[in-house]
Short mmCIF file of C-alpha atoms in Angstrom, two decimals:
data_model
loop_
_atom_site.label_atom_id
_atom_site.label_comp_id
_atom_site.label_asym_id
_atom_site.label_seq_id
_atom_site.Cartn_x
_atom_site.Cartn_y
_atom_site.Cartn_z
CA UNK A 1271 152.81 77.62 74.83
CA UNK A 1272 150.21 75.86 76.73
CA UNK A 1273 146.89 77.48 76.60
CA UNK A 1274 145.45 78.73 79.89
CA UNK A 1275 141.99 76.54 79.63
CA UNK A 1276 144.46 73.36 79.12
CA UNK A 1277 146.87 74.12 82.86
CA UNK A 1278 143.17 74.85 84.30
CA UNK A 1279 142.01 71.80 83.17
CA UNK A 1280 144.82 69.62 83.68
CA UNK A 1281 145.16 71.44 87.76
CA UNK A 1282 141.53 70.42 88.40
CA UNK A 1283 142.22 67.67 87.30
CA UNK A 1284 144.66 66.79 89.25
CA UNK A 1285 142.92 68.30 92.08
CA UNK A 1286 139.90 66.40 92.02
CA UNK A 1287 142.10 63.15 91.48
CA UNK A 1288 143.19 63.79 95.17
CA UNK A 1289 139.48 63.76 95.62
CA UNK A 1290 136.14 65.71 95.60
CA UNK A 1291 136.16 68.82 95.98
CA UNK A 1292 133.49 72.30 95.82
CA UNK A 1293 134.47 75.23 93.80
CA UNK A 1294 135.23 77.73 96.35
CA UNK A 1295 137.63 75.50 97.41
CA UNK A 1296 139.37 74.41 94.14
CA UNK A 1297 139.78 78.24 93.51
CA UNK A 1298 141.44 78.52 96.21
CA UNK A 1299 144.09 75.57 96.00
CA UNK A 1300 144.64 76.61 92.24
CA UNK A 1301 145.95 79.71 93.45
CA UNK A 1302 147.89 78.33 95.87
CA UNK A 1303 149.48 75.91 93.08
CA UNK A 1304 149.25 78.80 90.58
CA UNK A 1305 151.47 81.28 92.43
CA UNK A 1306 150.92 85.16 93.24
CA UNK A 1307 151.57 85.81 89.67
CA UNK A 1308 148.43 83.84 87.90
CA UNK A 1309 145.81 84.14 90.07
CA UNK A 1310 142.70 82.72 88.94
CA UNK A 1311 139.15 84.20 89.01
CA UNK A 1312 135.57 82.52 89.09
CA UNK A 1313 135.04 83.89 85.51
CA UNK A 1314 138.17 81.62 84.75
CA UNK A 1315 137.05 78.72 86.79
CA UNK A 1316 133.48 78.19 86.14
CA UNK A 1317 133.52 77.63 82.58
CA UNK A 1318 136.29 75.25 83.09
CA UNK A 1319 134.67 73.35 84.84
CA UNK A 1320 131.18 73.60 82.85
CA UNK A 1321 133.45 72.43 79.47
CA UNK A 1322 134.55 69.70 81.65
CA UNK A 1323 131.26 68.78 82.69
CA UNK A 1324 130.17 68.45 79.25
CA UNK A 1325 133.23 66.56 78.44
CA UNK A 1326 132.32 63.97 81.25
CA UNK A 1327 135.92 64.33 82.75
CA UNK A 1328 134.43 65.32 85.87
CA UNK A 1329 130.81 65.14 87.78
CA UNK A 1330 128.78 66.93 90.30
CA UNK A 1331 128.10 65.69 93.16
CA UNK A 1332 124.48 66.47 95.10
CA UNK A 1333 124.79 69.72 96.18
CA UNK A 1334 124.58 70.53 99.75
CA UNK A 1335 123.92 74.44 101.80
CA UNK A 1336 125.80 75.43 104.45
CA UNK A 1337 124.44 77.83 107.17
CA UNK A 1338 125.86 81.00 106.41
CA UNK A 1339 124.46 80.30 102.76
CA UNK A 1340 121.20 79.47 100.50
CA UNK A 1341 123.18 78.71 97.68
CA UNK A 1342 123.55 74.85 97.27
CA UNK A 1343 127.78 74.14 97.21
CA UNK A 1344 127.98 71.91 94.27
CA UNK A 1345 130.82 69.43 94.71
CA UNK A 1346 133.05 68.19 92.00
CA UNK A 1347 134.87 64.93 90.78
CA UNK A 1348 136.68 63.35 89.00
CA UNK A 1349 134.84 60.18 86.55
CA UNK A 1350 137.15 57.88 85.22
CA UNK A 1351 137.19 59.21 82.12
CA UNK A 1352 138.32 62.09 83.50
CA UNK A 1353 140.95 60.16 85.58
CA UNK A 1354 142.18 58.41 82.51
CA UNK A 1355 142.54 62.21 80.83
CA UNK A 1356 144.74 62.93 83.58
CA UNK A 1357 147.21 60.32 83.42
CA UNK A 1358 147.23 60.64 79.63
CA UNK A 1359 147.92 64.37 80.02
CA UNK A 1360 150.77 63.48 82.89
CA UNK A 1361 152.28 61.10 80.40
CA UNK A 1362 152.97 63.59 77.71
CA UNK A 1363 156.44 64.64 77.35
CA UNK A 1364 157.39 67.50 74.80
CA UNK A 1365 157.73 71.28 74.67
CA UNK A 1366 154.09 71.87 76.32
CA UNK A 1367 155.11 69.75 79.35
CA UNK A 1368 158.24 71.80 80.12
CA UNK A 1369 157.47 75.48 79.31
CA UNK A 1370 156.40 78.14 82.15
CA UNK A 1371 152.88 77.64 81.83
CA UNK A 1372 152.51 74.34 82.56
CA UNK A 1373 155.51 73.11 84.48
CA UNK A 1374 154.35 73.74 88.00
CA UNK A 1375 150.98 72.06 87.35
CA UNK A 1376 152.82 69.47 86.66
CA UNK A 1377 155.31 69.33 88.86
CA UNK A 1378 153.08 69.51 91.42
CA UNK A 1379 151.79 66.20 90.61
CA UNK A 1380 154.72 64.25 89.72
CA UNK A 1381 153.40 61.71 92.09
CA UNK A 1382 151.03 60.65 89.25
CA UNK A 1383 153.90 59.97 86.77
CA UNK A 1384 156.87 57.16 86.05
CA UNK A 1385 160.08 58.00 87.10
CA UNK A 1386 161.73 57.89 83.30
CA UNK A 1387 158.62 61.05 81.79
CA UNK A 1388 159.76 62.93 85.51
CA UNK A 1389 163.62 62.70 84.10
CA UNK A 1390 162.26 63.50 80.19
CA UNK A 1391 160.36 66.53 82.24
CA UNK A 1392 162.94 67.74 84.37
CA UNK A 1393 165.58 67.75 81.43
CA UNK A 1394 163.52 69.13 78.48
CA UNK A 1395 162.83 72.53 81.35
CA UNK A 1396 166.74 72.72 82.24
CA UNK A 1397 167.81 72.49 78.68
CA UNK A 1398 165.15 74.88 77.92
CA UNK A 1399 166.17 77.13 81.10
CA UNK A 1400 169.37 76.67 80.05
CA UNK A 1401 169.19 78.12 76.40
CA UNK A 1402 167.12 81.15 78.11
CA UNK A 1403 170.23 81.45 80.07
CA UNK A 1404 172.54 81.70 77.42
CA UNK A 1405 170.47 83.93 75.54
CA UNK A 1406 169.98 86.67 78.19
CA UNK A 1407 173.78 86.51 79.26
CA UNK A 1408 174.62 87.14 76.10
CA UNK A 1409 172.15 90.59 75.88
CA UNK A 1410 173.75 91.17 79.30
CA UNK A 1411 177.26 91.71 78.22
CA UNK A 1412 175.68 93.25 75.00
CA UNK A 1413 173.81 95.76 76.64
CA UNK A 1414 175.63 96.38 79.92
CA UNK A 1415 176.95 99.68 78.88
CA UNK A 1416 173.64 100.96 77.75
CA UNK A 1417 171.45 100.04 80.63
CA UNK A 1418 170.91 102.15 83.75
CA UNK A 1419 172.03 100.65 87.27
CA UNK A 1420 169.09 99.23 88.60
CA UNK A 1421 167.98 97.94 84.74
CA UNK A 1422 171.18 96.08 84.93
CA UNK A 1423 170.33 95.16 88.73
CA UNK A 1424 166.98 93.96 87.01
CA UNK A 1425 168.80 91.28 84.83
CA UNK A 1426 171.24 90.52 87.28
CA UNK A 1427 168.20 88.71 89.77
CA UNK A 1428 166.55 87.33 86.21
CA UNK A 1429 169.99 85.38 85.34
CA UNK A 1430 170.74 84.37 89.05
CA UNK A 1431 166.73 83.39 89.17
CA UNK A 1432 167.37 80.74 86.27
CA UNK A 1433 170.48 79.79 87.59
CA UNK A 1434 169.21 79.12 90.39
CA UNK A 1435 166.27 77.07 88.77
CA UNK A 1436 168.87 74.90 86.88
CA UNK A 1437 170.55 73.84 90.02
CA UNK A 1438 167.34 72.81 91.50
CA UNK A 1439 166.61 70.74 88.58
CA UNK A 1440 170.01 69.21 88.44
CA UNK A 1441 169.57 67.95 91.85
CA UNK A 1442 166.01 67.10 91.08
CA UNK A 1443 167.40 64.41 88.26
CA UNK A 1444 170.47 63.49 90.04
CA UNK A 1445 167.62 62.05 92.75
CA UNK A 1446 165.39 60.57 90.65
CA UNK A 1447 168.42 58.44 88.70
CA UNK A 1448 169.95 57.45 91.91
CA UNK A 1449 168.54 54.26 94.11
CA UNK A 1450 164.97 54.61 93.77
CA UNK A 1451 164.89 53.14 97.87
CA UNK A 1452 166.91 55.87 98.70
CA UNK A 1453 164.84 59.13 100.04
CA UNK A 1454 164.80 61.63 96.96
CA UNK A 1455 165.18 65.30 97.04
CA UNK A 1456 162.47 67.37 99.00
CA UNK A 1457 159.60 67.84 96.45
CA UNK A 1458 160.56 64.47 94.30
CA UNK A 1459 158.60 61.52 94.39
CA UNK A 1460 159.91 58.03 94.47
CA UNK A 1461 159.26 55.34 91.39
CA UNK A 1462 156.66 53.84 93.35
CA UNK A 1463 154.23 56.47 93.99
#
Protein backbone atom coordinates (compact mmCIF):
# COMPACT_ATOMS: atom_id res chain seq x y z
CA UNK A 1 0.00 0.00 0.00
CA UNK A 2 1.13 3.28 -1.18
CA UNK A 3 1.76 5.72 1.53
CA UNK A 4 -0.41 8.86 1.55
CA UNK A 5 2.76 11.47 1.42
CA UNK A 6 3.91 9.35 -1.85
CA UNK A 7 -0.03 9.79 -4.02
CA UNK A 8 0.36 13.55 -2.59
CA UNK A 9 3.52 13.86 -3.95
CA UNK A 10 3.24 12.07 -7.05
CA UNK A 11 -0.59 14.30 -7.69
CA UNK A 12 1.35 17.57 -7.28
CA UNK A 13 3.43 16.45 -9.18
CA UNK A 14 1.63 15.80 -11.80
CA UNK A 15 -0.27 18.87 -11.23
CA UNK A 16 2.38 21.26 -11.42
CA UNK A 17 3.73 19.33 -14.61
CA UNK A 18 0.51 20.77 -16.31
CA UNK A 19 1.99 23.95 -14.99
CA UNK A 20 2.35 26.45 -12.08
CA UNK A 21 0.15 26.55 -9.84
CA UNK A 22 -0.68 28.39 -5.95
CA UNK A 23 -1.72 26.25 -3.12
CA UNK A 24 -5.23 27.16 -2.69
CA UNK A 25 -5.61 26.05 -5.93
CA UNK A 26 -3.72 22.68 -5.97
CA UNK A 27 -5.91 21.82 -2.86
CA UNK A 28 -8.55 22.21 -4.60
CA UNK A 29 -7.81 20.12 -7.90
CA UNK A 30 -6.38 17.30 -5.56
CA UNK A 31 -9.69 16.92 -4.26
CA UNK A 32 -11.24 16.97 -7.27
CA UNK A 33 -8.73 14.09 -8.51
CA UNK A 34 -8.88 12.59 -4.99
CA UNK A 35 -12.62 11.92 -4.86
CA UNK A 36 -15.30 12.70 -1.99
CA UNK A 37 -13.80 9.94 -0.08
CA UNK A 38 -9.99 11.34 0.53
CA UNK A 39 -10.30 14.74 0.84
CA UNK A 40 -7.24 16.51 1.56
CA UNK A 41 -6.56 19.25 4.16
CA UNK A 42 -3.87 22.15 4.31
CA UNK A 43 -2.25 20.28 7.27
CA UNK A 44 -1.82 17.45 4.56
CA UNK A 45 -0.75 19.72 1.80
CA UNK A 46 1.66 22.11 3.19
CA UNK A 47 4.21 19.87 4.41
CA UNK A 48 4.08 18.13 1.16
CA UNK A 49 4.94 20.56 -0.46
CA UNK A 50 7.66 22.02 2.12
CA UNK A 51 9.43 18.19 1.85
CA UNK A 52 9.28 18.80 -1.76
CA UNK A 53 10.75 22.05 -1.59
CA UNK A 54 13.60 20.76 0.23
CA UNK A 55 13.86 17.95 -2.14
CA UNK A 56 14.15 20.51 -5.09
CA UNK A 57 11.32 18.64 -7.02
CA UNK A 58 9.45 21.71 -7.10
CA UNK A 59 10.07 25.73 -6.62
CA UNK A 60 8.33 28.82 -5.56
CA UNK A 61 7.64 31.19 -7.59
CA UNK A 62 7.64 35.19 -6.39
CA UNK A 63 4.79 35.50 -4.49
CA UNK A 64 2.16 37.86 -5.45
CA UNK A 65 -1.26 39.50 -3.10
CA UNK A 66 -4.41 39.67 -4.36
CA UNK A 67 -6.97 42.33 -3.20
CA UNK A 68 -9.15 40.63 -0.96
CA UNK A 69 -5.78 39.46 0.79
CA UNK A 70 -2.32 40.61 2.56
CA UNK A 71 -1.03 37.33 2.47
CA UNK A 72 1.48 36.94 -0.50
CA UNK A 73 -0.02 33.64 -2.78
CA UNK A 74 3.11 31.73 -3.22
CA UNK A 75 3.06 29.90 -6.54
CA UNK A 76 4.48 26.51 -7.16
CA UNK A 77 6.43 24.46 -9.89
CA UNK A 78 7.68 22.00 -11.03
CA UNK A 79 12.05 22.02 -11.58
CA UNK A 80 13.24 19.48 -13.71
CA UNK A 81 14.32 17.46 -11.24
CA UNK A 82 11.12 17.32 -10.12
CA UNK A 83 9.81 16.66 -13.69
CA UNK A 84 12.23 13.84 -14.13
CA UNK A 85 10.73 12.36 -10.53
CA UNK A 86 7.54 12.34 -12.18
CA UNK A 87 8.12 10.41 -15.17
CA UNK A 88 10.26 8.02 -13.14
CA UNK A 89 7.36 7.57 -10.71
CA UNK A 90 4.80 7.19 -13.94
CA UNK A 91 7.13 4.55 -15.25
CA UNK A 92 6.92 2.23 -12.34
CA UNK A 93 4.86 -0.74 -12.80
CA UNK A 94 4.21 -3.19 -9.77
CA UNK A 95 1.76 -3.68 -6.91
CA UNK A 96 2.07 0.16 -5.71
CA UNK A 97 1.03 1.35 -9.20
CA UNK A 98 -2.20 -0.68 -9.28
CA UNK A 99 -3.63 -0.74 -5.71
CA UNK A 100 -6.57 1.77 -4.53
CA UNK A 101 -4.41 4.33 -3.30
CA UNK A 102 -2.62 5.20 -6.05
CA UNK A 103 -4.46 4.12 -9.17
CA UNK A 104 -6.49 7.19 -9.85
CA UNK A 105 -3.46 9.48 -9.45
CA UNK A 106 -2.26 7.72 -11.90
CA UNK A 107 -4.72 7.16 -14.08
CA UNK A 108 -5.37 10.50 -14.21
CA UNK A 109 -2.20 11.12 -15.87
CA UNK A 110 -1.79 8.36 -18.19
CA UNK A 111 -1.05 10.98 -20.73
CA UNK A 112 2.49 11.09 -19.23
CA UNK A 113 3.12 7.33 -19.80
CA UNK A 114 3.93 4.67 -22.89
CA UNK A 115 1.25 2.79 -24.06
CA UNK A 116 2.91 -0.86 -23.05
CA UNK A 117 3.32 0.48 -18.59
CA UNK A 118 -0.71 1.85 -19.34
CA UNK A 119 -1.49 -2.03 -20.47
CA UNK A 120 1.08 -3.45 -17.45
CA UNK A 121 -1.20 -0.80 -15.26
CA UNK A 122 -4.50 -1.52 -16.40
CA UNK A 123 -3.91 -5.43 -16.10
CA UNK A 124 -1.97 -5.72 -12.78
CA UNK A 125 -5.57 -3.53 -11.20
CA UNK A 126 -8.08 -6.01 -13.10
CA UNK A 127 -6.22 -9.07 -12.05
CA UNK A 128 -6.00 -7.57 -8.73
CA UNK A 129 -9.87 -6.46 -8.90
CA UNK A 130 -10.42 -9.59 -10.10
CA UNK A 131 -8.98 -11.79 -7.18
CA UNK A 132 -10.97 -9.23 -4.76
CA UNK A 133 -13.83 -10.43 -6.75
CA UNK A 134 -13.43 -13.91 -6.26
CA UNK A 135 -12.68 -13.56 -2.79
CA UNK A 136 -15.82 -11.62 -1.69
CA UNK A 137 -18.16 -13.91 -3.91
CA UNK A 138 -16.99 -16.56 -2.28
CA UNK A 139 -17.86 -14.92 1.53
CA UNK A 140 -21.09 -14.05 -0.29
CA UNK A 141 -22.41 -17.47 -0.82
CA UNK A 142 -20.62 -18.32 2.55
CA UNK A 143 -22.35 -15.94 4.51
CA UNK A 144 -25.63 -15.32 2.69
CA UNK A 145 -27.67 -17.14 5.20
CA UNK A 146 -26.21 -15.31 8.10
CA UNK A 147 -26.41 -11.77 6.96
CA UNK A 148 -29.41 -9.48 7.35
CA UNK A 149 -31.19 -8.09 4.07
CA UNK A 150 -29.75 -4.91 3.56
CA UNK A 151 -26.02 -6.41 4.84
CA UNK A 152 -26.47 -8.71 1.97
CA UNK A 153 -27.86 -5.63 -0.18
CA UNK A 154 -24.47 -4.05 1.09
CA UNK A 155 -22.29 -6.73 -0.73
CA UNK A 156 -24.47 -7.07 -3.49
CA UNK A 157 -23.47 -3.07 -4.80
CA UNK A 158 -19.61 -3.96 -3.52
CA UNK A 159 -19.47 -7.10 -6.06
CA UNK A 160 -21.50 -5.33 -8.90
CA UNK A 161 -19.07 -2.09 -8.05
CA UNK A 162 -15.91 -4.30 -9.01
CA UNK A 163 -17.59 -5.86 -11.66
CA UNK A 164 -18.32 -3.08 -12.98
CA UNK A 165 -14.65 -1.73 -12.59
CA UNK A 166 -13.33 -4.85 -14.47
CA UNK A 167 -15.41 -4.15 -17.47
CA UNK A 168 -14.18 -0.69 -17.63
CA UNK A 169 -10.72 -1.86 -17.57
CA UNK A 170 -11.27 -4.54 -20.11
CA UNK A 171 -12.40 -2.02 -22.51
CA UNK A 172 -9.71 0.31 -21.32
CA UNK A 173 -6.93 -2.43 -22.67
CA UNK A 174 -8.90 -3.67 -25.50
CA UNK A 175 -8.35 0.30 -26.71
CA UNK A 176 -5.06 0.78 -25.94
CA UNK A 177 -3.93 -2.72 -27.95
CA UNK A 178 -6.03 -1.86 -30.86
CA UNK A 179 -4.74 0.74 -33.79
CA UNK A 180 -3.07 3.29 -31.88
CA UNK A 181 -4.67 5.99 -34.91
CA UNK A 182 -7.85 4.82 -34.01
CA UNK A 183 -9.75 7.15 -31.24
CA UNK A 184 -9.38 5.14 -27.83
CA UNK A 185 -11.90 4.76 -25.17
CA UNK A 186 -13.15 8.01 -23.36
CA UNK A 187 -10.51 8.64 -20.60
CA UNK A 188 -7.52 6.68 -22.61
CA UNK A 189 -4.80 8.37 -24.13
CA UNK A 190 -3.29 7.54 -27.43
CA UNK A 191 0.63 6.22 -27.80
CA UNK A 192 1.57 9.53 -28.80
CA UNK A 193 0.65 11.73 -26.05
Amino acid sequence: MARRGDTIELAVLGLLHEGPMHGYELRKRLNLMLGWGRVLSYGSLYPALKKMLRANLITEVAATTTPTSRRPRITYEVTEAGNEHFQRLMSEVGPTAWEDDNFDIRFAFFSSTDMEIRLRVLEGRRSRLQERLARVQGELERTQAEVNRYAAELQRHGVESVEREVRWLSDLIRAERGDESRTPAPGAPTGSD
